[in-house]
XYZ file of C-alpha atoms in Angstrom:
136
model
C 0.000 0.000 0.000
C 1.331 3.432 -0.916
C -0.956 5.523 1.302
C 0.513 7.084 4.453
C -2.780 8.532 5.674
C -5.764 6.519 6.841
C -9.105 7.564 5.361
C -12.408 6.321 3.983
C -14.410 7.054 0.869
C -16.925 8.891 3.054
C -14.209 11.254 4.323
C -12.838 11.818 0.811
C -16.308 12.605 -0.552
C -17.019 15.016 2.315
C -13.863 16.990 1.389
C -15.538 18.108 -1.847
C -18.755 19.419 -0.325
C -18.062 23.156 -0.635
C -15.772 23.432 -3.652
C -15.508 22.563 -7.349
C -15.407 18.841 -6.575
C -18.903 19.011 -5.099
C -20.145 21.408 -7.764
C -19.247 18.878 -10.471
C -20.519 15.931 -8.376
C -17.173 14.134 -8.431
C -17.566 11.051 -6.238
C -14.703 8.914 -4.944
C -15.703 5.310 -5.518
C -12.667 3.155 -4.775
C -9.560 3.394 -2.624
C -7.308 0.487 -3.553
C -3.855 -0.378 -2.233
C -2.150 1.644 -4.967
C -4.888 3.427 -6.908
C -7.762 5.827 -6.367
C -10.941 6.036 -8.448
C -13.691 8.621 -8.811
C -16.600 9.279 -11.145
C -18.039 12.452 -12.618
C -21.309 13.034 -14.500
C -21.370 14.040 -18.128
C -24.263 16.514 -18.104
C -24.960 20.243 -18.340
C -22.400 20.952 -15.587
C -19.575 19.301 -17.498
C -20.576 19.797 -21.156
C -18.946 22.189 -23.583
C -21.258 24.194 -25.896
C -21.549 21.329 -28.415
C -22.927 18.831 -25.887
C -19.727 16.866 -25.290
C -17.698 16.399 -22.120
C -15.590 19.543 -21.719
C -11.851 18.861 -21.765
C -11.436 21.189 -18.798
C -13.897 19.104 -16.784
C -11.814 16.010 -17.543
C -8.759 17.889 -16.277
C -10.642 18.844 -13.096
C -11.384 15.146 -12.485
C -7.762 14.219 -13.202
C -6.291 16.934 -10.985
C -8.737 16.107 -8.195
C -7.722 12.461 -8.244
C -3.984 13.187 -8.420
C -4.067 15.867 -5.739
C -6.052 13.743 -3.295
C -3.887 10.709 -4.002
C -0.808 12.870 -3.478
C -2.149 14.133 -0.168
C -2.777 10.541 0.942
C 0.923 9.859 0.331
C 2.015 12.606 2.733
C 2.166 12.854 6.515
C 1.463 15.385 9.237
C 1.079 18.973 8.026
C 2.347 18.228 4.521
C 0.145 19.169 1.577
C 0.510 18.856 -2.189
C 0.108 21.464 -4.896
C -0.134 20.925 -8.616
C 2.850 21.951 -10.719
C 1.820 20.730 -14.160
C -1.095 18.866 -15.686
C -1.611 17.640 -19.223
C -4.382 15.723 -20.884
C -4.867 13.905 -24.146
C -8.561 13.764 -25.052
C -8.996 10.542 -27.018
C -12.744 9.964 -27.271
C -15.795 12.186 -26.865
C -18.523 11.474 -24.309
C -22.064 12.886 -24.452
C -23.759 11.486 -21.351
C -23.506 9.141 -18.386
C -20.625 9.120 -15.940
C -16.907 8.904 -16.592
C -14.554 7.040 -14.246
C -11.042 8.213 -13.456
C -8.352 5.818 -12.268
C -5.255 7.341 -10.656
C -1.934 5.539 -10.156
C 1.434 6.798 -8.974
C 4.307 6.897 -11.421
C 6.488 8.469 -8.710
C 5.472 9.235 -5.114
C 8.578 10.895 -3.703
C 9.094 13.086 -0.692
C 9.410 16.327 -2.698
C 7.432 15.705 -5.847
C 5.016 13.192 -7.270
C 3.855 12.172 -10.742
C 0.384 10.694 -11.201
C -1.148 8.976 -14.229
C -4.907 9.358 -14.515
C -6.932 7.436 -17.091
C -10.564 8.425 -17.676
C -13.038 5.880 -19.096
C -16.609 6.111 -20.355
C -19.374 3.749 -19.234
C -18.348 1.246 -21.936
C -14.849 1.139 -20.371
C -13.305 2.914 -23.371
C -10.372 5.214 -22.682
C -11.493 8.829 -23.192
C -8.676 10.842 -21.655
C -5.135 10.151 -20.501
C -3.719 12.718 -18.102
C -0.544 13.210 -16.082
C -0.245 15.424 -13.001
C 2.965 16.521 -11.308
C 2.674 17.741 -7.728
C 5.050 19.271 -5.218
C 4.960 18.273 -1.561
C 4.917 21.382 0.641
């Protein structure tokens, strides 16, 4: 297990109540030994003007997953902040929920690199994102 903090899905979901995570209805759904998963609706909150999942919404899901995963790999008063995020949008989505799966590529003491894959309801890869964080 890579996590240094003990938590539950209920605690993780409560963290998003009064911020963008809650606004977009991002829900943490799985906390595995070395990966974190969350879902997000594809609806009017996350659409771009042409009725497709907005690329920026996908990046919000990716950065949320990577930042929370990064925080779970820290201790005490440490926090993480994003340094760089990129995303390759591979497939459009019009409706339903997308699922993000976050795994560590590097979980060091000063910086971290997270790979986040986002899938549609048919389990097709829609977006591949990478987030680099700094531990502060």
